[in-house]
Each structure stands twice: as structure tokens, then as C-alpha cells.
Amino acid sequence: QSVLTQPPSVSAAPGQRVTISCSGSSSNIGNNYVSWYQQLPGTAPKLLIYDNNKRPSGIPDRFSGSKSGTSATLGITGLQTGDEAAYYCGAWDSTLSVAVFGGGTKLTVL
Amino acid sequence: QPQLQESGPGLVKPSETLSLSCTVSGDSITTTRSFWGWIRQPPGKGLEWLGTIYYSGITDYNSALKSRVTISRDTSKNQFSLMLTSVTAADTAVYYCARLTSEVTNWGPARYYFNFWGPGTLVTVSS
């Protein structure tokens, strides 16, 4: 069981917008920065968002991140079939002294 | 940006020790304020952080692994390595090495994220 909680799956049509939630506690999301990763099938995860809402170089602005209290949200606009992947949130847990991840959310673009 | 590549046996017997290396190019594992880590992913499951080695050689481990993990480095080869002792079938996973950003203090929000990843290597524990 993951420390951070994500929905197992979400789906939306091409061109639409989708959000993926990540719920934690004050020991992780509530007081630390959140990151998001995209894992295309059969590949390694790739950093998508860091510091709650910043995008590394090369990540399109269709991807956005936000945080409120002990929850974080990844938003993807203008969905493309190439966005079909698993998405993971991550953070440092100050109580456990461990880097923690969500269980992952599989995005299906219908 | 750095390139990372994992290497090591793909099959390990139960109770034995899993050993993997990560070769880094395009960056130095001793670059000031660089951090290098191991993450694993059991088939069909989520990600688990195993541990990190700092540019200084200091290490930090996931306590959930109960002292079975050791991370070391060979600066002459620009490599860092993972050893996991007393493996069981539950240790079957894809193992990734990564370069990460780590800023954990007592006075502000912690930053801990994995910037660049190797392609991963599947290690199966089976007799």
C-alpha cells in the first residue's frame, strides 16, 4: 500500500483535459514539494513536474501541477494518444525519512 | 544531461545477494551537490525508493528494507552500485538508477525528485 493515494485509472477523449489527484498527509505533501512522473509503457519514468508546479526543460505546457493542503493534482490539456501512460506522484516524507510515491494512475485516451 | 545505464545479473537465487551497477556518462557522480539513487518497480506495481548516495559518498537508505541495502561507488569508473542481501521472490523487480535533486532540511519544505533515470534492468529472484 502506497503512502500517497492516487486513483488507479482515469480516461478522457483526445483533445480534452484530465486531472489526476494525489492525496497524502502533513508529513509529505502538506509540508514538502511534490513531483510527478510519466511512465510510458515499457520505459523508465520521466520527470514531468517538480516543486509542485514547475516543468523541466522540454516538457510541454499542456502539463501542469498544483498543490493544496495535503493533496496535489496533475493536469493535462489537449490530450493526445501519446499521453497514454502511468503517472506517479512523489514527495519526501519527513516523518518516515523516505522518498514516497503514489501507486500510479493509468491514463487511457479513448 | 547525464546518461545512466544499469548492469548486472538478471537472475538471482533466493537468499543470495543482488548486485547491480549504474554507469554514469555526461556528468560526474562527485559533482558538488549531485545525488544518485536506486528505485525499483515490481512487475505491474508502483515505485519504491531504495536509497541514495551523495556526491560526498554519504548514503541514505529506505529503512523499510531493514539494513539489507548497501549503496557504494567507484569514482574512478564514475559508477555507483547497489547490493541487496537475502533476496526473496518479493525482490523481483525492474531496478532503476537515477540522478536526483535532494534538499532536506529542518527549516523548510523538502525537495526530493528524480531528474534523470536509467532504462532499468529486470532482476528475477528464482531458484
Coordinates of C-alpha atoms in Angstrom, one line a residue:
Chain A
Q1 CA 0.0 0.0 0.0
S2 CA 1.5 3.3 -1.1
V3 CA 1.9 6.3 1.3
L4 CA 0.4 8.6 -1.4
T5 CA -3.0 7.8 -2.8
Q6 CA -3.9 8.0 -6.5
P7 CA -6.9 6.8 -8.5
P8 CA -5.9 3.6 -10.3
S9 CA -7.2 4.8 -13.6
V10 CA -8.6 7.8 -15.5
S11 CA -9.8 8.2 -19.1
A12 CA -10.7 11.0 -21.4
A13 CA -11.1 11.7 -25.1
P14 CA -8.4 13.2 -27.4
G15 CA -8.2 16.9 -27.1
Q16 CA -9.9 17.0 -23.7
R17 CA -8.5 17.8 -20.3
V18 CA -7.9 15.4 -17.5
T19 CA -6.8 15.7 -13.9
I20 CA -5.0 13.1 -11.6
S21 CA -5.2 13.5 -7.9
C22 CA -2.6 12.6 -5.3
S23 CA -3.5 12.6 -1.6
G24 CA -1.1 12.5 1.3
S25 CA -0.6 13.9 4.7
S26 CA 1.2 16.8 6.5
S27 CA 4.4 14.7 6.7
N28 CA 4.7 14.5 3.0
I29 CA 2.6 16.6 0.5
G30 CA 1.4 19.0 3.2
N31 CA 4.9 20.3 4.0
N32 CA 7.1 19.3 1.1
Y33 CA 7.4 19.7 -2.6
V34 CA 5.5 17.3 -4.9
S35 CA 6.9 15.8 -8.2
W36 CA 5.1 14.0 -11.0
Y37 CA 6.4 11.3 -13.3
Q38 CA 5.2 9.9 -16.6
Q39 CA 5.9 6.3 -17.4
L40 CA 5.2 5.2 -21.0
P41 CA 4.6 1.5 -21.5
G42 CA 7.9 -0.4 -21.2
T43 CA 10.0 2.6 -20.4
A44 CA 11.5 4.3 -17.4
P45 CA 9.7 7.0 -15.6
K46 CA 10.3 10.6 -16.7
L47 CA 10.2 13.7 -14.5
L48 CA 7.2 15.8 -15.6
I49 CA 6.7 18.3 -12.8
Y50 CA 8.8 19.3 -9.8
D51 CA 8.4 21.7 -6.9
N52 CA 4.6 21.3 -7.2
N53 CA 4.2 23.1 -10.5
K54 CA 7.5 23.6 -12.4
R55 CA 8.2 21.8 -15.6
P56 CA 11.7 20.6 -16.6
S57 CA 13.0 21.8 -19.9
G58 CA 11.3 20.1 -22.8
I59 CA 8.0 19.3 -21.0
P60 CA 5.1 21.0 -22.9
D61 CA 2.9 23.4 -21.0
R62 CA 0.0 21.1 -21.6
F63 CA 1.2 19.5 -18.3
S64 CA 0.6 21.4 -15.1
G65 CA 0.8 20.7 -11.4
S66 CA -0.8 22.3 -8.4
K67 CA -1.0 21.6 -4.6
S68 CA -3.5 22.5 -1.9
G69 CA -3.0 21.3 1.6
T70 CA -2.2 17.6 1.7
S71 CA -3.3 17.0 -1.9
A72 CA -1.7 17.6 -5.3
T73 CA -3.1 17.5 -8.8
L74 CA -1.6 16.9 -12.2
G75 CA -3.5 18.4 -15.1
I76 CA -3.1 17.5 -18.8
T77 CA -4.8 19.5 -21.5
G78 CA -5.2 18.8 -25.2
L79 CA -4.9 15.1 -24.6
Q80 CA -3.1 13.0 -27.2
T81 CA -2.9 9.3 -27.7
G82 CA 0.8 9.6 -26.9
D83 CA -0.1 10.7 -23.4
E84 CA -1.3 7.2 -22.6
A85 CA 0.9 6.2 -19.7
A86 CA 1.1 5.6 -16.0
Y87 CA 1.5 8.8 -13.9
Y88 CA 3.1 8.8 -10.4
C89 CA 3.3 11.5 -7.8
G90 CA 6.2 11.6 -5.4
A91 CA 7.4 13.5 -2.3
W92 CA 9.7 13.3 0.7
D93 CA 8.1 12.1 3.9
S94 CA 9.6 13.9 6.8
T95 CA 8.3 11.5 9.4
L96 CA 9.4 8.3 7.7
S97 CA 12.6 9.9 6.2
V98 CA 11.7 8.2 3.0
A99 CA 11.0 9.3 -0.5
V100 CA 7.5 8.1 -1.2
F101 CA 5.4 7.6 -4.3
G102 CA 1.8 7.2 -5.2
G103 CA 0.6 3.8 -6.5
G104 CA 0.3 5.3 -10.0
T105 CA -2.6 6.2 -12.3
K106 CA -3.1 4.7 -15.7
L107 CA -4.3 7.2 -18.2
T108 CA -6.3 6.0 -21.2
V109 CA -7.0 8.3 -24.1
L110 CA -10.2 6.9 -25.6
Chain B
Q1 CA 22.1 15.9 -19.3
P2 CA 23.5 12.7 -17.8
Q3 CA 23.1 9.3 -19.2
L4 CA 22.7 6.4 -16.8
Q5 CA 22.9 2.6 -17.5
E6 CA 22.2 -0.2 -15.1
S7 CA 24.0 -3.5 -15.4
G8 CA 24.1 -6.8 -13.5
P9 CA 22.7 -10.3 -13.4
G10 CA 19.1 -10.7 -14.5
L11 CA 18.6 -13.8 -12.3
V12 CA 19.5 -14.2 -8.6
K13 CA 18.8 -17.2 -6.4
P14 CA 16.7 -16.8 -3.2
S15 CA 18.8 -15.9 -0.1
E16 CA 21.7 -14.7 -2.3
T17 CA 22.8 -11.1 -2.8
L18 CA 21.6 -8.9 -5.7
S19 CA 24.4 -6.7 -7.1
L20 CA 23.8 -4.0 -9.7
S21 CA 25.9 -1.2 -11.1
C22 CA 25.0 2.1 -12.6
T23 CA 27.4 3.7 -15.1
V24 CA 27.0 7.5 -15.5
S25 CA 28.2 9.5 -18.5
G26 CA 27.8 13.2 -19.2
D27 CA 28.2 14.0 -15.5
S28 CA 30.3 13.1 -12.6
I29 CA 29.0 11.4 -9.5
T30 CA 31.3 13.6 -7.5
T31 CA 29.9 16.9 -8.9
T32 CA 29.1 19.1 -5.9
R33 CA 25.5 18.7 -4.7
S34 CA 24.8 15.8 -7.0
F35 CA 22.8 12.9 -5.7
W36 CA 22.4 9.4 -7.2
G37 CA 19.8 6.8 -6.2
W38 CA 18.2 3.5 -6.8
I39 CA 14.5 2.9 -7.3
R40 CA 12.7 -0.4 -8.0
Q41 CA 9.4 -1.4 -9.5
P42 CA 7.9 -4.9 -9.1
P43 CA 6.1 -6.2 -12.2
G44 CA 2.8 -4.4 -12.6
K45 CA 3.3 -2.4 -9.4
G46 CA 4.4 1.1 -8.2
L47 CA 7.8 2.7 -7.5
E48 CA 9.9 2.1 -4.3
W49 CA 12.9 4.2 -3.4
L50 CA 15.8 2.1 -2.1
G51 CA 18.5 4.6 -1.3
T52 CA 20.7 7.5 -2.3
I53 CA 24.4 8.2 -2.4
Y54 CA 25.5 11.8 -2.2
Y55 CA 28.4 13.4 -4.1
S56 CA 30.3 13.2 -0.9
G57 CA 29.9 9.5 -0.5
I58 CA 27.3 9.7 2.3
T59 CA 24.5 7.3 1.9
D60 CA 20.8 7.3 2.9
Y61 CA 18.6 4.2 2.8
N62 CA 14.9 3.3 3.0
S63 CA 14.5 1.9 6.5
A64 CA 11.8 -0.4 5.3
L65 CA 14.4 -2.6 3.7
K66 CA 15.8 -3.4 7.2
S67 CA 19.5 -2.9 6.5
R68 CA 19.6 -5.3 3.5
V69 CA 20.6 -2.4 1.2
T70 CA 24.1 -1.0 0.6
I71 CA 25.0 1.6 -2.0
S72 CA 28.6 2.3 -2.8
R73 CA 30.6 4.0 -5.6
D74 CA 33.7 3.7 -7.7
T75 CA 34.7 7.2 -8.6
S76 CA 37.4 6.0 -11.0
K77 CA 34.7 4.4 -13.1
N78 CA 32.0 7.0 -12.5
Q79 CA 29.8 4.2 -11.2
F80 CA 27.6 3.6 -8.2
S81 CA 26.3 0.3 -7.1
L82 CA 23.5 -1.4 -5.2
M83 CA 23.7 -4.5 -3.1
L84 CA 20.6 -6.2 -1.7
T85 CA 21.2 -9.1 0.6
S86 CA 19.0 -12.2 1.4
V87 CA 16.7 -11.7 -1.5
T88 CA 13.3 -13.4 -1.9
A89 CA 10.8 -13.5 -4.7
A90 CA 9.4 -10.2 -3.4
D91 CA 12.6 -8.5 -4.6
T92 CA 11.8 -9.4 -8.2
A93 CA 11.6 -6.0 -9.9
V94 CA 12.9 -3.6 -12.5
Y95 CA 15.7 -1.7 -10.8
Y96 CA 16.4 1.8 -11.9
C97 CA 19.2 4.1 -11.1
A98 CA 18.7 7.9 -11.3
R99 CA 20.2 11.3 -10.6
L100 CA 18.1 13.2 -8.2
T101 CA 17.7 16.5 -6.5
S102 CA 17.7 16.4 -2.7
E103 CA 17.2 19.3 -0.4
V104 CA 16.0 18.0 3.0
T105 CA 16.4 20.5 5.9
N106 CA 14.7 21.1 9.3
W107 CA 13.5 24.5 8.4
G108 CA 11.8 24.4 5.0
P109 CA 9.9 22.2 2.6
A110 CA 11.9 19.2 1.3
R111 CA 12.7 18.8 -2.3
Y112 CA 13.3 15.2 -3.4
Y113 CA 12.8 14.3 -7.0
F114 CA 14.4 12.1 -9.6
N115 CA 15.5 14.1 -12.6
F116 CA 17.1 11.5 -14.9
W117 CA 16.6 7.8 -15.0
G118 CA 18.4 4.8 -16.5
P119 CA 16.4 2.5 -18.7
G120 CA 16.1 -0.1 -15.9
T121 CA 17.1 -3.7 -15.6
L122 CA 14.8 -6.6 -14.7
V123 CA 16.1 -8.8 -11.8
T124 CA 14.2 -12.0 -11.2
V125 CA 14.7 -13.9 -7.9
S126 CA 14.2 -17.6 -8.6
S127 CA 15.9 -20.9 -8.0

